[in-house]
Each structure stands twice: as C-alpha cells, then as structure tokens.
Amino acid sequence: MTRVGATVLAVLTAVGACAGGPSQEPRSTSGQFEDGGPIVVPEEWTVEVLDVSPHDPEAFTQGLEVVDGTLYEGTGLVGESTVRKGPVGGEPTVTVSLPEPLFGEGITVVGSRLWQLTWRSGVAVERDVDTLEERRRVRYDGEGWGLCHQEGPDRLVMSDGTATLTFRDPDDFSVLGTVEVTDSGNPVAELNELECVGDTVYANVWHTDHILRIDPATGAVTARIDASGLLTPQEAAEADVLNGIAALDEPDHFLVTGKLWPKMFTVRFVPTGR
C-alpha cells in the first residue's frame, strides 16, 4: 500500500469510528472527497404517523411553524395569500391577507416578530407575532421560498428555489452568508419550505415527497426522508405537493402537511426498516 493509500484508509477508519456512537448521527462516505472533506452519503428514513388532524383544504401552504403550541401558517397564490395563527388542528384565530400582487411564501417566528417571504416581489414582510399586523417591508434579491430561524447562531435560513441556502440577519434581513446544499456531492435544487431544529435544517423538495435533513454548516444532506403515501389516492388527486414541516414541543415530533391538503400529520422521522 502506498503512503497516500494508507493515509486515506486511516482517515476513513477514523470517520467510521467517530460515527459509531449512539449519540452521533451515523454518516457513511463514498471514499471520494470534495473541498477537502468526505462526501456524505445520506441515510434513508421514512415517517411514522402518530396522529392526524384536519387542515384547511383551501390553504396553499407555503410556511408552517409551531411556537408554544400555536400553529402559524403562511399561504400563497396571488389574491389568496394569507398568514394565520391558531391551535393545531383547529380554526385560525387570527388571519391577515396579503394585498395583490404579493404571493406569500415561507414564514418564521423570531421573538416578537414574524417574517413572511414573497415569491417574486423581492419583499419580506415583518409582522407583529400577536396580531400578525404588518410592521414594515424589506427588500431582497431573487425569489423567496422557505424560511426558518436558527436560535443558536441567531440567523434566518432562506431558500430561493435553487440549491443555495442564504443566512440572514433576523433584525434587518441582511445577508450573512450562503451554503450550497448537496446530496452525495451533487447540488439539490428546488429546496422549498424549511424548518430549523437545533443545528439541523429540514427542507421539502418541490415536486417530490421527500424531506431532506441538512447540515447547514456544510450543506450536506445527511438523510432523505420518504413522506410518500400520507394521503389516500383520492385525496392526493385533489391536493397539491407536500410542503410544510413544523417541529413540535415534544422532541423528534413534527407536523407535516401540503398545499391544499385536507389533513396534517403528526409524525416521527425514523430510519427505513425500523
């Protein structure tokens, strides 16, 4: 064995040893390297349904978040876009419409404010988290798709339909940095609704039934979560795509739904075959 080969083998052995503990997220590698590090091969996961609750079948869901037991939802389509709040599975207690021509997109709560994106208007709307009334608007370049807030680094994470996640200041929406999301080293475009949980970002991928678990420090997809089959064939025929992930207060529990879906599902993400 050459010196180079021995070095590579040692590195791969060390990576495998570190991933073996139960408190670590196991990550396999292909043996290839990108930007000086191993390419992560995602794990295959699925959803375990724990409960089902009603969802407004007229809601073109673009953003979903649960904070202290209150469900916040942003919906889209020109002339029909709203932001609303209320109990999970119940009727909204507050609903505010976006004026035309704004097309509502992702939302996230940061303290006393709620940020709401728009699709192609280049406008983010800051709202009062209690009344949902508009406080101000700020401009950004490009499209707005998904949005979530990382509490640790205190930053927003935003998707724009490409493979890029943009980090933004939650106070003024200025750009703090970007990262390209890759699956086994390949860029993943059409990242849609987002949910931040600790050091992890979960993302819907438009036109698919998959949710990706992403390491925002590197952009690597660490797990692909298959969320297909939640709706019956008849329900799916009248609905649009999966789009909506909200972490619940109970650890590892999530609420998922989609555009024009009649139901929301309380789920856990579990390894395939478990």
CSV table of C-alpha atoms in Angstrom, one decimal:
chain,number,residue,atom,x,y,z
A,1,MET,CA,0.0,0.0,0.0
A,2,THR,CA,1.3,3.5,-0.9
A,3,ARG,CA,1.7,6.2,1.7
A,4,VAL,CA,-1.2,8.1,0.2
A,5,GLY,CA,-3.4,5.0,0.3
A,6,ALA,CA,-2.6,4.3,3.9
A,7,THR,CA,-3.4,7.9,4.8
A,8,VAL,CA,-6.8,7.7,3.1
A,9,LEU,CA,-7.6,4.4,4.8
A,10,ALA,CA,-6.7,5.9,8.2
A,11,VAL,CA,-9.0,8.9,7.6
A,12,LEU,CA,-11.9,6.7,6.6
A,13,THR,CA,-11.4,4.4,9.6
A,14,ALA,CA,-11.4,7.4,11.9
A,15,VAL,CA,-14.6,8.8,10.4
A,16,GLY,CA,-16.3,5.4,10.8
A,17,ALA,CA,-15.2,5.1,14.4
A,18,CYS,CA,-16.5,8.6,15.3
A,19,ALA,CA,-19.9,7.8,13.7
A,20,GLY,CA,-20.3,4.6,15.6
A,21,GLY,CA,-21.5,6.0,18.9
A,22,PRO,CA,-25.3,6.2,19.7
A,23,SER,CA,-25.2,10.0,20.3
A,24,GLN,CA,-23.7,10.6,16.8
A,25,GLU,CA,-25.7,10.8,13.5
A,26,PRO,CA,-24.2,8.0,11.5
A,27,ARG,CA,-22.8,9.1,8.2
A,28,SER,CA,-21.3,6.8,5.6
A,29,THR,CA,-18.9,8.1,2.9
A,30,SER,CA,-18.2,7.0,-0.6
A,31,GLY,CA,-14.5,7.4,-0.3
A,32,GLN,CA,-14.5,10.4,-2.5
A,33,PHE,CA,-13.6,13.8,-1.3
A,34,GLU,CA,-14.9,17.3,-2.0
A,35,ASP,CA,-13.4,20.6,-0.8
A,36,GLY,CA,-11.0,18.6,1.5
A,37,GLY,CA,-13.7,16.5,3.2
A,38,PRO,CA,-15.6,13.3,2.6
A,39,ILE,CA,-18.8,13.3,0.6
A,40,VAL,CA,-21.7,12.3,2.8
A,41,VAL,CA,-24.0,9.6,1.6
A,42,PRO,CA,-27.4,10.3,3.1
A,43,GLU,CA,-29.3,7.8,5.3
A,44,GLU,CA,-32.7,6.6,4.1
A,45,TRP,CA,-35.5,7.5,6.5
A,46,THR,CA,-39.3,7.4,6.5
A,47,VAL,CA,-42.2,8.9,8.5
A,48,GLU,CA,-44.1,7.2,11.3
A,49,VAL,CA,-47.6,8.6,11.6
A,50,LEU,CA,-48.6,9.3,15.2
A,51,ASP,CA,-51.8,11.4,14.8
A,52,VAL,CA,-53.9,13.0,12.1
A,53,SER,CA,-55.7,16.4,12.3
A,54,PRO,CA,-57.7,18.5,9.9
A,55,HIS,CA,-56.2,21.1,7.6
A,56,ASP,CA,-57.8,23.7,5.5
A,57,PRO,CA,-58.1,22.2,2.0
A,58,GLU,CA,-58.1,25.7,0.5
A,59,ALA,CA,-54.8,26.6,2.1
A,60,PHE,CA,-51.9,26.7,-0.4
A,61,THR,CA,-49.4,26.1,2.3
A,62,GLN,CA,-46.0,27.8,1.9
A,63,GLY,CA,-44.8,28.1,5.5
A,64,LEU,CA,-45.6,26.2,8.7
A,65,GLU,CA,-44.3,26.7,12.3
A,66,VAL,CA,-45.5,25.8,15.8
A,67,VAL,CA,-44.4,28.0,18.7
A,68,ASP,CA,-45.5,27.4,22.2
A,69,GLY,CA,-48.4,25.3,21.0
A,70,THR,CA,-49.6,27.9,18.5
A,71,LEU,CA,-49.6,27.0,14.8
A,72,TYR,CA,-48.5,29.7,12.3
A,73,GLU,CA,-49.2,29.1,8.6
A,74,GLY,CA,-48.4,31.2,5.6
A,75,THR,CA,-50.3,30.5,2.4
A,76,GLY,CA,-49.8,31.5,-1.3
A,77,LEU,CA,-51.4,32.4,-4.6
A,78,VAL,CA,-52.0,36.0,-5.8
A,79,GLY,CA,-55.1,37.4,-4.2
A,80,GLU,CA,-55.4,34.4,-1.8
A,81,SER,CA,-52.2,34.7,0.2
A,82,THR,CA,-52.5,34.9,4.0
A,83,VAL,CA,-50.7,34.4,7.3
A,84,ARG,CA,-52.7,32.9,10.1
A,85,LYS,CA,-52.4,31.5,13.6
A,86,GLY,CA,-54.4,29.3,15.9
A,87,PRO,CA,-54.5,25.9,17.7
A,88,VAL,CA,-53.1,22.9,15.9
A,89,GLY,CA,-55.9,21.1,14.2
A,90,GLY,CA,-58.4,24.0,14.9
A,91,GLU,CA,-59.7,27.0,13.2
A,92,PRO,CA,-57.4,30.0,12.9
A,93,THR,CA,-58.0,32.7,15.5
A,94,VAL,CA,-56.2,35.4,13.5
A,95,THR,CA,-55.9,35.7,9.7
A,96,VAL,CA,-54.3,38.5,7.7
A,97,SER,CA,-54.3,38.7,3.9
A,98,LEU,CA,-51.5,39.9,1.7
A,99,PRO,CA,-52.6,42.5,-0.9
A,100,GLU,CA,-52.1,41.8,-4.6
A,101,PRO,CA,-49.8,41.3,-6.3
A,102,LEU,CA,-47.9,39.7,-3.4
A,103,PHE,CA,-47.6,35.9,-3.5
A,104,GLY,CA,-47.0,34.7,0.1
A,105,GLU,CA,-44.2,32.2,0.8
A,106,GLY,CA,-42.3,30.9,3.8
A,107,ILE,CA,-42.7,32.2,7.4
A,108,THR,CA,-40.8,32.1,10.7
A,109,VAL,CA,-41.2,33.5,14.2
A,110,VAL,CA,-38.3,35.3,15.8
A,111,GLY,CA,-39.3,36.6,19.3
A,112,SER,CA,-42.0,39.2,18.9
A,113,ARG,CA,-41.8,39.3,15.1
A,114,LEU,CA,-42.9,37.1,12.3
A,115,TRP,CA,-41.2,37.2,8.9
A,116,GLN,CA,-43.1,36.3,5.8
A,117,LEU,CA,-41.5,36.0,2.3
A,118,THR,CA,-43.0,36.7,-1.0
A,119,TRP,CA,-42.3,34.7,-4.2
A,120,ARG,CA,-41.1,37.1,-6.9
A,121,SER,CA,-41.7,40.5,-5.4
A,122,GLY,CA,-38.4,40.7,-3.6
A,123,VAL,CA,-40.2,41.7,-0.4
A,124,ALA,CA,-40.1,40.3,3.1
A,125,VAL,CA,-42.8,41.4,5.4
A,126,GLU,CA,-42.1,41.8,9.2
A,127,ARG,CA,-45.3,41.3,11.3
A,128,ASP,CA,-46.3,41.5,14.9
A,129,VAL,CA,-46.3,37.9,16.2
A,130,ASP,CA,-49.5,38.5,18.2
A,131,THR,CA,-51.7,40.5,15.8
A,132,LEU,CA,-49.9,39.5,12.6
A,133,GLU,CA,-50.3,43.1,11.5
A,134,GLU,CA,-47.6,44.4,9.2
A,135,ARG,CA,-44.7,46.4,10.7
A,136,ARG,CA,-42.5,47.0,7.7
A,137,ARG,CA,-41.2,45.6,4.5
A,138,VAL,CA,-37.6,45.0,3.5
A,139,ARG,CA,-36.2,44.2,0.1
A,140,TYR,CA,-34.1,41.2,-1.0
A,141,ASP,CA,-32.7,40.0,-4.3
A,142,GLY,CA,-34.1,36.9,-6.1
A,143,GLU,CA,-37.1,34.7,-5.2
A,144,GLY,CA,-38.4,33.8,-1.7
A,145,TRP,CA,-39.4,30.2,-1.0
A,146,GLY,CA,-38.7,28.8,2.5
A,147,LEU,CA,-37.6,30.4,5.8
A,148,CYS,CA,-36.7,29.3,9.3
A,149,HIS,CA,-34.8,30.6,12.3
A,150,GLN,CA,-31.7,29.0,13.9
A,151,GLU,CA,-31.7,30.1,17.6
A,152,GLY,CA,-28.1,29.1,18.3
A,153,PRO,CA,-26.4,31.4,15.8
A,154,ASP,CA,-29.5,33.6,15.8
A,155,ARG,CA,-29.9,33.7,12.0
A,156,LEU,CA,-32.5,33.2,9.4
A,157,VAL,CA,-32.1,30.4,6.8
A,158,MET,CA,-33.8,31.1,3.5
A,159,SER,CA,-34.3,29.1,0.3
A,160,ASP,CA,-35.0,30.6,-3.1
A,161,GLY,CA,-35.7,27.6,-5.3
A,162,THR,CA,-32.1,26.8,-6.1
A,163,ALA,CA,-29.6,24.6,-4.2
A,164,THR,CA,-28.4,27.6,-2.2
A,165,LEU,CA,-29.4,28.4,1.4
A,166,THR,CA,-28.9,32.0,2.4
A,167,PHE,CA,-28.2,33.1,6.0
A,168,ARG,CA,-29.8,36.4,7.0
A,169,ASP,CA,-29.8,38.7,10.0
A,170,PRO,CA,-33.2,38.4,11.8
A,171,ASP,CA,-33.2,42.1,12.6
A,172,ASP,CA,-32.6,43.7,9.2
A,173,PHE,CA,-32.6,40.8,6.8
A,174,SER,CA,-29.1,41.5,5.6
A,175,VAL,CA,-27.1,38.6,4.1
A,176,LEU,CA,-24.7,36.8,6.5
A,177,GLY,CA,-23.6,34.1,4.1
A,178,THR,CA,-24.6,31.2,1.9
A,179,VAL,CA,-24.1,27.4,1.6
A,180,GLU,CA,-24.8,25.1,-1.3
A,181,VAL,CA,-26.9,22.0,-0.5
A,182,THR,CA,-25.5,18.8,-1.9
A,183,ASP,CA,-26.8,15.2,-1.9
A,184,SER,CA,-23.8,12.8,-2.2
A,185,GLY,CA,-21.8,15.7,-3.6
A,186,ASN,CA,-24.5,16.8,-6.2
A,187,PRO,CA,-26.4,20.1,-5.8
A,188,VAL,CA,-30.1,19.8,-4.9
A,189,ALA,CA,-32.3,22.4,-6.4
A,190,GLU,CA,-35.9,23.5,-5.7
A,191,LEU,CA,-35.5,23.5,-1.9
A,192,ASN,CA,-38.8,24.7,-0.6
A,193,GLU,CA,-40.3,25.0,2.9
A,194,LEU,CA,-37.8,24.9,5.7
A,195,GLU,CA,-37.7,24.0,9.4
A,196,CYS,CA,-34.7,24.7,11.7
A,197,VAL,CA,-34.2,22.3,14.6
A,198,GLY,CA,-31.0,22.9,16.6
A,199,ASP,CA,-28.1,22.5,14.2
A,200,THR,CA,-30.2,20.9,11.5
A,201,VAL,CA,-32.3,22.3,8.7
A,202,TYR,CA,-35.2,20.2,7.2
A,203,ALA,CA,-36.3,21.0,3.7
A,204,ASN,CA,-39.1,20.0,1.4
A,205,VAL,CA,-38.0,19.5,-2.2
A,206,TRP,CA,-40.6,20.8,-4.7
A,207,HIS,CA,-42.3,18.2,-6.8
A,208,THR,CA,-41.2,15.3,-4.5
A,209,ASP,CA,-42.5,13.5,-1.5
A,210,HIS,CA,-39.1,13.8,0.2
A,211,ILE,CA,-37.9,15.9,3.1
A,212,LEU,CA,-34.1,16.4,3.4
A,213,ARG,CA,-32.2,16.6,6.6
A,214,ILE,CA,-29.3,19.1,6.0
A,215,ASP,CA,-26.2,20.1,7.9
A,216,PRO,CA,-26.2,23.9,7.3
A,217,ALA,CA,-22.5,24.1,8.3
A,218,THR,CA,-21.5,22.1,5.2
A,219,GLY,CA,-24.7,22.0,3.1
A,220,ALA,CA,-24.5,18.2,3.1
A,221,VAL,CA,-27.8,16.2,3.0
A,222,THR,CA,-27.5,13.7,5.9
A,223,ALA,CA,-30.8,12.0,5.4
A,224,ARG,CA,-33.6,11.6,2.8
A,225,ILE,CA,-37.0,11.2,4.5
A,226,ASP,CA,-39.6,9.5,2.3
A,227,ALA,CA,-43.0,11.0,3.2
A,228,SER,CA,-45.0,9.5,0.4
A,229,GLY,CA,-48.3,7.8,0.9
A,230,LEU,CA,-49.7,10.1,3.6
A,231,LEU,CA,-52.8,10.9,1.6
A,232,THR,CA,-55.1,8.4,0.0
A,233,PRO,CA,-55.1,8.3,-3.8
A,234,GLN,CA,-58.4,10.2,-3.9
A,235,GLU,CA,-57.1,12.9,-1.5
A,236,ALA,CA,-53.8,13.2,-3.4
A,237,ALA,CA,-55.7,13.7,-6.7
A,238,GLU,CA,-57.4,16.8,-5.3
A,239,ALA,CA,-54.3,18.2,-3.5
A,240,ASP,CA,-51.0,19.7,-4.4
A,241,VAL,CA,-47.5,18.9,-3.3
A,242,LEU,CA,-46.1,18.1,0.2
A,243,ASN,CA,-45.0,21.5,1.6
A,244,GLY,CA,-44.9,22.1,5.3
A,245,ILE,CA,-42.7,21.0,8.2
A,246,ALA,CA,-43.1,22.2,11.8
A,247,ALA,CA,-41.2,20.9,14.8
A,248,LEU,CA,-43.5,20.2,17.8
A,249,ASP,CA,-42.7,20.8,21.5
A,250,GLU,CA,-42.2,17.1,22.1
A,251,PRO,CA,-38.7,16.1,20.9
A,252,ASP,CA,-38.5,14.4,17.5
A,253,HIS,CA,-42.2,15.1,16.7
A,254,PHE,CA,-43.1,17.0,13.6
A,255,LEU,CA,-46.2,18.3,11.9
A,256,VAL,CA,-46.3,17.9,8.1
A,257,THR,CA,-48.8,18.9,5.5
A,258,GLY,CA,-49.0,20.2,2.0
A,259,LYS,CA,-50.6,22.6,-0.4
A,260,LEU,CA,-54.4,22.1,-0.5
A,261,TRP,CA,-54.1,19.1,1.8
A,262,PRO,CA,-57.2,18.2,3.9
A,263,LYS,CA,-55.0,16.8,6.7
A,264,MET,CA,-52.0,17.4,8.8
A,265,PHE,CA,-49.9,14.6,10.2
A,266,THR,CA,-48.1,14.3,13.5
A,267,VAL,CA,-45.1,12.2,12.7
A,268,ARG,CA,-41.7,11.0,13.7
A,269,PHE,CA,-38.8,10.6,11.3
A,270,VAL,CA,-37.3,7.1,11.6
A,271,PRO,CA,-34.7,5.1,9.7
A,272,THR,CA,-36.2,3.0,6.9
A,273,GLY,CA,-36.8,-0.6,8.0
A,274,ARG,CA,-37.0,0.2,11.7
